[in-house]
Tab-separated table of C-alpha atoms in Angstrom:
chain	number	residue	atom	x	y	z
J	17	UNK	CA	-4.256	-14.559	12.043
J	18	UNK	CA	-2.980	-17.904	12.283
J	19	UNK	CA	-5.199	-20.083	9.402
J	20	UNK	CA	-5.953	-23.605	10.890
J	21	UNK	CA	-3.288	-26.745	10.008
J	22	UNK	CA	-5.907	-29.281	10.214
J	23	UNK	CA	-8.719	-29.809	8.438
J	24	UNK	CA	-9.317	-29.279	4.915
J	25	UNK	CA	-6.395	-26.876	4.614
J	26	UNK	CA	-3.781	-29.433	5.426
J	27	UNK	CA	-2.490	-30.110	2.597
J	28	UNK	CA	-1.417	-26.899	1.950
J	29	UNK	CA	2.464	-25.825	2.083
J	30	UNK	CA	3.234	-23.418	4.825
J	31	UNK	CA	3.831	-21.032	2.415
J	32	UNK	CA	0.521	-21.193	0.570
J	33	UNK	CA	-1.289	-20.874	4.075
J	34	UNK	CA	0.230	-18.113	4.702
J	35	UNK	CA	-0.276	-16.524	1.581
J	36	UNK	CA	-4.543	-17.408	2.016
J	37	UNK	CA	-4.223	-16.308	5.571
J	38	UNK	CA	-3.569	-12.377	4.268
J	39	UNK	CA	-7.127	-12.735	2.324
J	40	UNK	CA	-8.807	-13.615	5.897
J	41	UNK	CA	-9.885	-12.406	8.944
J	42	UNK	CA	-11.607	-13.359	12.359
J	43	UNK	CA	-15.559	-13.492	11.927
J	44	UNK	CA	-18.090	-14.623	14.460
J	45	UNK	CA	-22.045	-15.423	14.462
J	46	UNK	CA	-24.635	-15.931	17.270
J	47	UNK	CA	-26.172	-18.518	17.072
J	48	UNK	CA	-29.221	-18.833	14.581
J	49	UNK	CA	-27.501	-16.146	12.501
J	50	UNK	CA	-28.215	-16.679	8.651
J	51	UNK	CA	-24.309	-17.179	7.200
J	52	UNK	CA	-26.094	-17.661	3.591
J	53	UNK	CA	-28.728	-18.628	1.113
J	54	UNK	CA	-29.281	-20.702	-1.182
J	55	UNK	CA	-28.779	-18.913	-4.684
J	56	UNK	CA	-26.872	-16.137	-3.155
J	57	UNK	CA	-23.842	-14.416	-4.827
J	58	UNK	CA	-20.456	-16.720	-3.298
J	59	UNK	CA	-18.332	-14.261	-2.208
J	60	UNK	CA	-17.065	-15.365	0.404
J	61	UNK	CA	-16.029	-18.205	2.435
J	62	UNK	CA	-15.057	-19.570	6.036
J	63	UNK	CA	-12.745	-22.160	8.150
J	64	UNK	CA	-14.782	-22.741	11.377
J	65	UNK	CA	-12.595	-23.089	14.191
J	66	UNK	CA	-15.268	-23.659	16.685
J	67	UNK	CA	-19.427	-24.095	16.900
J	68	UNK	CA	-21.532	-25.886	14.587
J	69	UNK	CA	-22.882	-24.640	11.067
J	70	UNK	CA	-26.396	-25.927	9.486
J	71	UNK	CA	-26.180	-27.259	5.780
J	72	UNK	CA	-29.443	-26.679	4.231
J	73	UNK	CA	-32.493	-26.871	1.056
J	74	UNK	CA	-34.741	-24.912	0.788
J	75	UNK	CA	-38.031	-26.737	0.410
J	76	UNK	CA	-41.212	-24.917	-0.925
J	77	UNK	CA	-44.112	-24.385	1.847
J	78	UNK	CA	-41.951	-26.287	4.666
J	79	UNK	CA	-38.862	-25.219	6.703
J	80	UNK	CA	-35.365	-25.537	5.309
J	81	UNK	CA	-34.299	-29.512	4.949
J	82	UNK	CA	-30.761	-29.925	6.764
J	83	UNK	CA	-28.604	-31.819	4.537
J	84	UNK	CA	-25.150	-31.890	6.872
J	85	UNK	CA	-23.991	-29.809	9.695
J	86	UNK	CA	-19.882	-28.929	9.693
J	87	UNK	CA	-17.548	-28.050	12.761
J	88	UNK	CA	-14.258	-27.311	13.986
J	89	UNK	CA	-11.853	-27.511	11.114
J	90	UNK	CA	-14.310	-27.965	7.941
J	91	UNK	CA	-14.496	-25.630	4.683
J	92	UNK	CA	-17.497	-23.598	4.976
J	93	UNK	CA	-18.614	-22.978	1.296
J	94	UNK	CA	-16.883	-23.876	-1.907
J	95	UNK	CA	-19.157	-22.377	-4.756
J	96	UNK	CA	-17.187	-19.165	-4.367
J	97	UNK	CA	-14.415	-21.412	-6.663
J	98	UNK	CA	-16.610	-22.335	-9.253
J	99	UNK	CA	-19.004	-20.437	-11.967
J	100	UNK	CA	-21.706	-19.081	-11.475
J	101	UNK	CA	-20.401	-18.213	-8.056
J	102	UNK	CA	-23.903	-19.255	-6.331
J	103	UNK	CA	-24.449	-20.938	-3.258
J	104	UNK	CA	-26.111	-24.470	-4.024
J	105	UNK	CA	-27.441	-24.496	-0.377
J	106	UNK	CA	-27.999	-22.429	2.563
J	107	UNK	CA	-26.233	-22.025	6.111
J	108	UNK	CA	-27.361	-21.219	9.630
J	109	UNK	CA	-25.070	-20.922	12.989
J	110	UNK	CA	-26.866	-23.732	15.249
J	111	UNK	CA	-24.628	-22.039	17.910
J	112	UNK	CA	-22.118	-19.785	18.231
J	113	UNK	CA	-19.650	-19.928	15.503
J	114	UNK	CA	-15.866	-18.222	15.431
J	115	UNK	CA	-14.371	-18.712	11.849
J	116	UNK	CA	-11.953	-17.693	9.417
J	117	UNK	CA	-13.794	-15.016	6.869
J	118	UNK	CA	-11.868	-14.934	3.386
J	119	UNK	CA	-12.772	-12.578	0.517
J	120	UNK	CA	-13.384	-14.933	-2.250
J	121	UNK	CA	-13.009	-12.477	-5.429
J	122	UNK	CA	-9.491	-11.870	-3.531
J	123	UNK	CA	-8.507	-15.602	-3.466
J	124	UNK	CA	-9.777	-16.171	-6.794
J	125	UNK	CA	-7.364	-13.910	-8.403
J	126	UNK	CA	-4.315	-14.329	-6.368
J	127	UNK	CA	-4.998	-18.318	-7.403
J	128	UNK	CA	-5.446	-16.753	-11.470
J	129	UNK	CA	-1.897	-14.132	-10.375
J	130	UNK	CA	-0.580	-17.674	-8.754
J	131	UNK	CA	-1.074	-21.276	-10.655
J	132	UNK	CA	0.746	-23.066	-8.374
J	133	UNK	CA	-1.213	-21.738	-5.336
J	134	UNK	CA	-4.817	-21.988	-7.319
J	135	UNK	CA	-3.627	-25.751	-7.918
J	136	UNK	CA	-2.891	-26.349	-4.345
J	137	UNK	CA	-5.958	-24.653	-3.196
J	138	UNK	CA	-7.928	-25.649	-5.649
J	139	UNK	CA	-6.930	-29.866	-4.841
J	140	UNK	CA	-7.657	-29.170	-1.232
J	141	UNK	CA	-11.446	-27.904	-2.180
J	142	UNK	CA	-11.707	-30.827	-4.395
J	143	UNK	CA	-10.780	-33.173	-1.666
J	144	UNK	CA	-13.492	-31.650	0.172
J	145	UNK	CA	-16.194	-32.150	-2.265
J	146	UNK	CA	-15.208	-35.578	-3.455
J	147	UNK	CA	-15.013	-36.655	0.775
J	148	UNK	CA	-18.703	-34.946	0.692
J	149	UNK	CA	-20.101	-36.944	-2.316
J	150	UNK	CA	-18.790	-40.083	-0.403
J	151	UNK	CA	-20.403	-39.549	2.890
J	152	UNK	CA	-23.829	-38.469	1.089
J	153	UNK	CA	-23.338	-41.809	-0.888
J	154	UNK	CA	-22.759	-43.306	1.759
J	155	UNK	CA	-25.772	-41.982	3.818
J	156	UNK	CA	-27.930	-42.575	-0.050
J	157	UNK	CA	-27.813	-46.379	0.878
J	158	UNK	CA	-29.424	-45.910	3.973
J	159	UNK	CA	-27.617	-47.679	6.001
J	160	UNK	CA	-29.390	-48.055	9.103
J	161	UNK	CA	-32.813	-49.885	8.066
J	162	UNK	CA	-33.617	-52.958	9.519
J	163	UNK	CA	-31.388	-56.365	8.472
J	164	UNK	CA	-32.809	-59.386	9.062
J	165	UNK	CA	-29.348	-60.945	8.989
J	166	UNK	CA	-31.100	-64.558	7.810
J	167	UNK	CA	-33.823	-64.328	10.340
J	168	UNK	CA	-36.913	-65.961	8.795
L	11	UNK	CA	-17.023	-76.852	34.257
L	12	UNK	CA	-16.154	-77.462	37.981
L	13	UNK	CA	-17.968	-78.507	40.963
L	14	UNK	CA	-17.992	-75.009	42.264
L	15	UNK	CA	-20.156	-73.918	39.364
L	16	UNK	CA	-23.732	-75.886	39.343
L	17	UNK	CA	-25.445	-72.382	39.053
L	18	UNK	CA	-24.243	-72.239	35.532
L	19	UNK	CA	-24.625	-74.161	32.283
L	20	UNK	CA	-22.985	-74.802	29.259
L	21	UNK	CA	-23.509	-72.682	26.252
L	22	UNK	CA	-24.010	-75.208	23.686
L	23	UNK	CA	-26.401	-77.241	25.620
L	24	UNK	CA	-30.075	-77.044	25.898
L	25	UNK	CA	-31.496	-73.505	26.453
L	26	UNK	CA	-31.942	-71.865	29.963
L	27	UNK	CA	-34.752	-70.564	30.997
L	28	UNK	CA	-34.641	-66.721	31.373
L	29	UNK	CA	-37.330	-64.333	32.902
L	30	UNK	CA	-37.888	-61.157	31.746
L	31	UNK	CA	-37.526	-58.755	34.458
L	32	UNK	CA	-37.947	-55.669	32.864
L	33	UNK	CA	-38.567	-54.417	29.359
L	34	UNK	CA	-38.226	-50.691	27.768
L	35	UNK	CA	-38.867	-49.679	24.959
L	36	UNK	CA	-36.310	-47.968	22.563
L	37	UNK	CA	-37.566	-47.015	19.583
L	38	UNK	CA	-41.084	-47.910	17.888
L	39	UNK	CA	-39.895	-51.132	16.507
L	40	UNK	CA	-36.888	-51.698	18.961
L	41	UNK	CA	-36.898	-52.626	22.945
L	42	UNK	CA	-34.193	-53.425	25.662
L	43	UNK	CA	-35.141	-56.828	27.911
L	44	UNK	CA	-33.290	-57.574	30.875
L	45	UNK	CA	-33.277	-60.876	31.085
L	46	UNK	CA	-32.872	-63.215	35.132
L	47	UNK	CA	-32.594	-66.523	35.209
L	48	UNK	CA	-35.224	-68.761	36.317
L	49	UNK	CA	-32.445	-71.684	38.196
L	50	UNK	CA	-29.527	-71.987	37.035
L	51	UNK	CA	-27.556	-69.281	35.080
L	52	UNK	CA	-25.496	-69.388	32.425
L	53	UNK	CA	-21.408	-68.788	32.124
L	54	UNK	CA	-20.481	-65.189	32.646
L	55	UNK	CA	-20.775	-63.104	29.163
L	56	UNK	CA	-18.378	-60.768	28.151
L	57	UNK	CA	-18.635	-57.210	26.540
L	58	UNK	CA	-18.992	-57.958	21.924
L	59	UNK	CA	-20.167	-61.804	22.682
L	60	UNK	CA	-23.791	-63.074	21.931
L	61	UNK	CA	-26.524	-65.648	23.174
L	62	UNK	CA	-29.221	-67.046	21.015
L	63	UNK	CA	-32.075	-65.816	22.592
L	64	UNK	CA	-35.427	-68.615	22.185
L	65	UNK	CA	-38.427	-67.269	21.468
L	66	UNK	CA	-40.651	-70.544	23.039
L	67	UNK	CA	-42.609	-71.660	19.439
L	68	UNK	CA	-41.143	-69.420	16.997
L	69	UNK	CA	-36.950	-69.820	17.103
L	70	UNK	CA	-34.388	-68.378	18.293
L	71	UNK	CA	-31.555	-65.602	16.735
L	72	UNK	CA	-28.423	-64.377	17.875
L	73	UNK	CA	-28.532	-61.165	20.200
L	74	UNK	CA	-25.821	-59.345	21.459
L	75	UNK	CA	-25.476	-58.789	24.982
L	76	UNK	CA	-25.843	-54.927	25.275
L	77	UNK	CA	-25.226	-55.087	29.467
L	78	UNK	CA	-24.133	-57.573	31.680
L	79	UNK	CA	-25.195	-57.319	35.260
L	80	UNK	CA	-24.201	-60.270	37.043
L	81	UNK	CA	-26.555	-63.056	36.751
L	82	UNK	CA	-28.742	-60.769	34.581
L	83	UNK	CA	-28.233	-60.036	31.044
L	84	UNK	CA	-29.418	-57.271	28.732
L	85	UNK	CA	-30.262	-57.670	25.299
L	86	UNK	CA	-31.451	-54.781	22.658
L	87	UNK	CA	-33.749	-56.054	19.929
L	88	UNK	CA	-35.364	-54.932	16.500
L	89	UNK	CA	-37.853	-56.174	15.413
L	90	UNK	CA	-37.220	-57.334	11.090
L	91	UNK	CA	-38.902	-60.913	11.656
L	92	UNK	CA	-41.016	-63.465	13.532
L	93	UNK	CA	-38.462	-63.968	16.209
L	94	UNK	CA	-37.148	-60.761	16.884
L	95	UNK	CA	-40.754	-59.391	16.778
L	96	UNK	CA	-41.670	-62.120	19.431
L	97	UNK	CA	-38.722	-61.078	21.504
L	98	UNK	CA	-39.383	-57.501	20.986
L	99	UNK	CA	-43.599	-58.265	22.278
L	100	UNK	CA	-41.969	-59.970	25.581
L	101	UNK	CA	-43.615	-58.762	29.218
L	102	UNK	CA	-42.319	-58.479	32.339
L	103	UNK	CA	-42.337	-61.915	33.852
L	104	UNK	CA	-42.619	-63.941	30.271
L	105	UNK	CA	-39.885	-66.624	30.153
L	106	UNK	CA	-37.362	-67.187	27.107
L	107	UNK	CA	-34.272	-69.829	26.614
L	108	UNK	CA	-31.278	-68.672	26.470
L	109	UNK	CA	-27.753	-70.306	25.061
L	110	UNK	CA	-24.296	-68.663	25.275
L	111	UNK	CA	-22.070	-67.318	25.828
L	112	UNK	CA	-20.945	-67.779	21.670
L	113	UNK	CA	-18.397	-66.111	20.327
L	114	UNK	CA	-15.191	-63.148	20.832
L	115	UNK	CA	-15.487	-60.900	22.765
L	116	UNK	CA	-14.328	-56.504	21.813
L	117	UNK	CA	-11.163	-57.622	24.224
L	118	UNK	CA	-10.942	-53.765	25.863
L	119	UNK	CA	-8.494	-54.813	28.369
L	120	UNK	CA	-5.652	-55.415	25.863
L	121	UNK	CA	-5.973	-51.387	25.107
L	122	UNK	CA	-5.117	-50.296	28.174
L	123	UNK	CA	-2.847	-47.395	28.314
L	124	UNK	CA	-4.897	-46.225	24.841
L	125	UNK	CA	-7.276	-43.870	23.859
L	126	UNK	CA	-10.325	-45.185	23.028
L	127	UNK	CA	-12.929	-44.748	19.907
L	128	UNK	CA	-15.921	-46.511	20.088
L	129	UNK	CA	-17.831	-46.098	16.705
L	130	UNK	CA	-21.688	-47.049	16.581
L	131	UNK	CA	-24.120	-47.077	13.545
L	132	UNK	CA	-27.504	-47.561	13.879
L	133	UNK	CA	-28.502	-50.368	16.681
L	134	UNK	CA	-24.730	-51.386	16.377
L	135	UNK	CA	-24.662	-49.213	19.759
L	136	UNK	CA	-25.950	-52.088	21.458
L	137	UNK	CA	-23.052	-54.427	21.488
L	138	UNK	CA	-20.465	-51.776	22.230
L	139	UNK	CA	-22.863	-50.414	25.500
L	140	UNK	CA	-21.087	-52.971	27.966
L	141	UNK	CA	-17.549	-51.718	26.867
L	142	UNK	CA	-18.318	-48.071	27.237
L	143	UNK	CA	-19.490	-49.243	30.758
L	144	UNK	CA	-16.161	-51.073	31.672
L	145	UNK	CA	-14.225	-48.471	30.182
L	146	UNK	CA	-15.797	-45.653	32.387
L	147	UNK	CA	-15.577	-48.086	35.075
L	148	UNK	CA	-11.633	-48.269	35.336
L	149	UNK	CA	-10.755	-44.855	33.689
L	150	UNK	CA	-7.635	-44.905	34.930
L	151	UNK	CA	-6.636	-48.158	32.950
L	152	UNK	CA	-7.428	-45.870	29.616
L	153	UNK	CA	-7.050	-43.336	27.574
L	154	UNK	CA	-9.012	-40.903	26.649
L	155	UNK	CA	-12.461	-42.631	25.943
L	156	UNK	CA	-14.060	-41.314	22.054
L	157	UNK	CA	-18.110	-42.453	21.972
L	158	UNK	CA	-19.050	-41.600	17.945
L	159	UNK	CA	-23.218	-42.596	17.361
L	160	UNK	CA	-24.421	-42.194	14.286
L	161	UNK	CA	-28.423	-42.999	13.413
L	162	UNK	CA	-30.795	-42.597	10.965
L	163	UNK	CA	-32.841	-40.393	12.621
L	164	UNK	CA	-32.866	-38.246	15.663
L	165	UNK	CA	-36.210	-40.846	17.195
L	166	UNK	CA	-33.682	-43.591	16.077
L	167	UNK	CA	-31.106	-42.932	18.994
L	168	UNK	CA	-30.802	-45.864	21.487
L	169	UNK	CA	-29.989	-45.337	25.125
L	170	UNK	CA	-30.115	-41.579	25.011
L	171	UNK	CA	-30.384	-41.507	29.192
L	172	UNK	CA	-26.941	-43.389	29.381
L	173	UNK	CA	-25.607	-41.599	26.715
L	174	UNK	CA	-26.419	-38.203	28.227
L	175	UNK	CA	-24.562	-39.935	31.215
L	176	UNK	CA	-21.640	-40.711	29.784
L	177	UNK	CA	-21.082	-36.646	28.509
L	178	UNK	CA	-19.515	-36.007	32.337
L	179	UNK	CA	-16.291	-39.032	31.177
L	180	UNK	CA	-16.170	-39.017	27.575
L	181	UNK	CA	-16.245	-37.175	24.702
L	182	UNK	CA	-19.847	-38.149	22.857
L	183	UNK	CA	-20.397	-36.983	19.405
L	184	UNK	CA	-23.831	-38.072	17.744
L	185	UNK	CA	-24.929	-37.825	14.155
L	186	UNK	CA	-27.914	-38.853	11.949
L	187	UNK	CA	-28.461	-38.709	8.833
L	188	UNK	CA	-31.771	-37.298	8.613
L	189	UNK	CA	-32.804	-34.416	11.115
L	190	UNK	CA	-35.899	-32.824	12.044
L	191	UNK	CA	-36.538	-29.992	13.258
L	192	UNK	CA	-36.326	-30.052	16.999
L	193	UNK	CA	-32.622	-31.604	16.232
L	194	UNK	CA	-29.923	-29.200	16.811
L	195	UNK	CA	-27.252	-31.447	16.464
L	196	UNK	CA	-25.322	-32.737	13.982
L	197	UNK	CA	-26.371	-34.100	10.560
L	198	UNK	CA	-23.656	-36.492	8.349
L	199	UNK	CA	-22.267	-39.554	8.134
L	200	UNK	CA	-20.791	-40.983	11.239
L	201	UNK	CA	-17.434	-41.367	10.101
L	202	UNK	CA	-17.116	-36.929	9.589
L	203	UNK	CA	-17.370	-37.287	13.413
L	204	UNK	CA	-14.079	-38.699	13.669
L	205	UNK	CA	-12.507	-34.985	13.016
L	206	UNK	CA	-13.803	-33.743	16.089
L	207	UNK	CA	-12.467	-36.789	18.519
L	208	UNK	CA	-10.099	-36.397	20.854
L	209	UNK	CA	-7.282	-39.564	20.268
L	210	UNK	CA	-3.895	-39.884	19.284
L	211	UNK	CA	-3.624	-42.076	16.009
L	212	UNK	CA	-0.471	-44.302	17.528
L	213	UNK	CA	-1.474	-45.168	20.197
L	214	UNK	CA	-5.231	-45.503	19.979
L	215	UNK	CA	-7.965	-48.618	19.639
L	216	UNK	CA	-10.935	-48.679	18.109
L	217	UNK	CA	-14.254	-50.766	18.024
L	218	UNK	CA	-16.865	-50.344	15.891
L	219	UNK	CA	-20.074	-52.089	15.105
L	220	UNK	CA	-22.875	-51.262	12.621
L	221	UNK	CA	-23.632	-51.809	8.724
L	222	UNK	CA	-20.869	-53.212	6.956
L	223	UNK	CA	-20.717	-50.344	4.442
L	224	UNK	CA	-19.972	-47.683	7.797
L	225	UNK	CA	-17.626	-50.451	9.132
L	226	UNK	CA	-15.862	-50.114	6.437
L	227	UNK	CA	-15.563	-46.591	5.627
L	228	UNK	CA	-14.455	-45.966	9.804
L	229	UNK	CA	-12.570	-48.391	9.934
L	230	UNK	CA	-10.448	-47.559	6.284
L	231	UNK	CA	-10.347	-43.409	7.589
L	232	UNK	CA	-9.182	-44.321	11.215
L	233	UNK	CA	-6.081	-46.401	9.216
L	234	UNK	CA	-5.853	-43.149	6.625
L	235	UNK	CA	-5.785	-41.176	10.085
L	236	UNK	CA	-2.700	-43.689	11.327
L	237	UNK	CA	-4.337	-45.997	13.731
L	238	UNK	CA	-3.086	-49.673	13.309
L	239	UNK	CA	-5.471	-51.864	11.652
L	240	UNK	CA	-4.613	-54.824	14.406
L	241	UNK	CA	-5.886	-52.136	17.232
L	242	UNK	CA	-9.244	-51.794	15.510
L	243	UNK	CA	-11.653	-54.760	16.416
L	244	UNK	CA	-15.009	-54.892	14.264
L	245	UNK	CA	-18.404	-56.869	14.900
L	246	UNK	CA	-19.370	-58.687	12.213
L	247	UNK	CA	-23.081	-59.826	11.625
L	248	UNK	CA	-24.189	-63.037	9.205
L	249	UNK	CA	-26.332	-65.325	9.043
L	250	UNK	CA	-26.123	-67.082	12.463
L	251	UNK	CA	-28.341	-70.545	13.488
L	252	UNK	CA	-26.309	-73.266	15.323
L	253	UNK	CA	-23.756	-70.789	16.991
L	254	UNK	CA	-21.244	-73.640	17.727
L	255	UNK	CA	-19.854	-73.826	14.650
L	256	UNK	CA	-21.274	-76.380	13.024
L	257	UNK	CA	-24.020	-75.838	10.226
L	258	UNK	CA	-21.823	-73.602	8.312
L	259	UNK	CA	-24.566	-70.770	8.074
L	260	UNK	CA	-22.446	-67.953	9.413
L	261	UNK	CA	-19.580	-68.287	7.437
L	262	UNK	CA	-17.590	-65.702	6.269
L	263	UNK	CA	-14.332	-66.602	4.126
L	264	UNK	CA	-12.393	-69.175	6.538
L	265	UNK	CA	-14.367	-67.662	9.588
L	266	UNK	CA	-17.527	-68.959	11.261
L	267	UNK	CA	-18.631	-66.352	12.838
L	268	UNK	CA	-20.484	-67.784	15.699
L	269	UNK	CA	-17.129	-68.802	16.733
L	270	UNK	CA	-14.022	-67.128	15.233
L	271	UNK	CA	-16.445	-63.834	15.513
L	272	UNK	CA	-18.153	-61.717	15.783
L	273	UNK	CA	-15.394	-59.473	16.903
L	274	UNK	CA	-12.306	-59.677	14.833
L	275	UNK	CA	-9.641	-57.329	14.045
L	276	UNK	CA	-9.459	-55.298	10.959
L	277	UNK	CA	-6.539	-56.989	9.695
L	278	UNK	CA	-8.508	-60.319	9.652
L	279	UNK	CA	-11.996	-58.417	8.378
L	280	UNK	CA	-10.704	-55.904	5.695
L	281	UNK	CA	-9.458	-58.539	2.829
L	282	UNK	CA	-12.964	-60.676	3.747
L	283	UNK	CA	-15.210	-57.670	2.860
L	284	UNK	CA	-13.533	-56.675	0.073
L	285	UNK	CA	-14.397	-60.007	-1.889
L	286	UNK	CA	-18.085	-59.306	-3.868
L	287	UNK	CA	-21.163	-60.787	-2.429
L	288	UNK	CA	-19.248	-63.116	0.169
């Protein structure tokens, strides 16, 4: 398996990507598939190399709320790094989706065997999140309302 | 102005009288007006430049040209005030005065031989519509041609028949930030889109128009991606009433806008949005 350069895992030394890549193998959902839900035990994560993957809330008495949708490239889960180990949200295929599978307990104690490698990895996931909390800041201010740019 | 040219008139001078030739609505509070003059018509507009647009009793307001047909001209508006709600209320046949053209202009030919990324927020789209048009009209003068749209919502989406058109000679990615159900496409800020275009950092331009805020978070990840800050061209909007550069209104630093702008390169807007509340 050859793990993806780009994306989040770019920052990674060829040597560290090759040491995640023996935790992984090739996965694929139809789409629709359920990938996770909110809650859930994390134990397990994915690089999508192609198709589209649903972000979502659950939302009492109404249909999941999608927060973000994430392609080609992107980190699918990261709460398989941090305690409790639960997914915050859910995840649905919106088509069909090939992806990296990893086997988070796996990764989680070669980065506990491995500092230097849990460092790395860990600073790539953190990029992730913080680029995340930007974009939904970003999208918080709502960007696209009406401006009257000094129109009376 | 020569002798050859009595069919056109100045842009600073009086407003021309336009007829609306056809109208279609966009969105609940936005609508496209195609615009024929009544006589004369005025100087050819380019692709990122603007007319103020009369609404005959109630004012006029800066509009972007969002197609250019040869006498005719094409303007998008939303309706936030008197004006642009007058504007927006416009029949077939109704008559409006029209000054221009103001301003700089996106300036596509000096990319040739680039790829192209074309970055849209919200009704931002509308300005950039004529140079996706010019660019899929002489594809052999570009690169590859990038069309990122990002909305609020799915309903939000302008020109979603020409976008669906452009699919066959470009790469379109579309975003919003808040999806309903029916939407099964993406969800996210615009700027995430940027991962999945197809452009080589070195030797690509960009244009993008939309909120400031999205301006300047494309505009600062296509530079953190390696694209040259002087090959990305920005529209700016503020507060614009004389458009000749006079009254001062739409000034932004050492830039009046009406007529160092709206379209400037990065380089030149980066440093001026960085300063608070200018």
């Amino acid at each position: 398996m050859t793990v993806v350069r780009h994306g989040f895992l770019g920052a990674l030394s060829p040597g560290h990507r090759k040491r995640l890549a023996t935790f992984g193998h090739d996965v694929s959902f139809p789409g629709g598939t359920r990938i996770f839900d909110e809650d859930g035990v994390a134990d397990r994560f994915w690089i999508i190399r192609s198709g589209l993957v649903a972000l979502d809330v659950h939302v009492p008495g109404r249909r999941e709320a999608v927060l973000e949708t994430l392609g080609e490239g992107d980190l699918l889960g990261w709460s398989w790094l941090f305690e409790p180990y639960r997914w915050h949200l859910g995840a649905q295929a919106r088509s069909t989706v090939s992806a990296f599978e990893f086997d988070a307990e796996r990764v989680r104690a070669a980065c506990e065997e491995d500092p230097s490698f849990g460092l790395a990895l860990t600073n790539c996931v953190a990029q992730v999140i913080a680029r995340r909390l930007k974009s939904t800041r970003i999208r918080l201010l709502d960007l696209y309302g009406p401006s009257d740019a000094g129109e009376s | 102005m020569t002798a050859a040219a009595p069919l056109t008139a100045r842009p600073g001078a009086a407003p021309v009288p336009y007829r609306v030739a056809e109208r279609e609505a966009e969105t609940p509070d936005t609508a496209t007006i195609v615009l024929e003059p009544v006589r004369s018509a005025l100087q050819p507009f380019a692709p990122g430049q603007f007319a103020m647009v009369y609404a005959f009793g109630v004012g006029d307001i800066p509009l972007s040209v969002s197609g250019i047909d040869g006498r005719r001209l094409t303007h998008t508006v939303r309706t936030v005030g008197a004006v642009s709600g007058a504007l927006n209320g416009l029949r077939r046949g109704d008559t409006v005065g029209v000054r221009g053209p103001f301003g700089t202009d996106w300036e596509l030919p000096a990319a040739a031989g680039k790829d192209l990324l074309v970055v849209a927020g919200g009704i931002g789209l509308a300005p950039l519509r004529p140079l996706v048009r010019d660019a899929l009209a002489a594809p052999e003068r570009y690169g590859r041609l990038n069309v990122l749209i990002g909305a609020r919502t799915p309903h939000e989406l302008l020109y979603t028949g020409d976008v669906r058109g452009w699919q066959s000679a470009a790469r379109i990615l579309t975003t919003v930030d808040r999806a309903d159900p029916p939407w099964q496409g993406e969800v996210g800020v615009v700027t995430t889109l940027l991962d999945r275009a197809a452009f080589s950092p070195g030797a690509s331009a960009a244009f993008i128009c939309g909120p400031e805020p999205m301006i300047r978070a494309a505009a600062g990840e296509l530079v953190h991606r390696g694209v040259d800050p002087e090959q990305i061209r920005v529209s700016l909007e503020r507060n614009v009433h004389c458009a000749t550069g006079h009254c001062g209104h739409c000034q932004l630093g050492p830039l009046l806008l009406c007529r160092d702008g709206p379209v400037i390169s990065w380089t030149k807007a980066q440093p001026l949005l960085m300063v608070r509340e200018l």
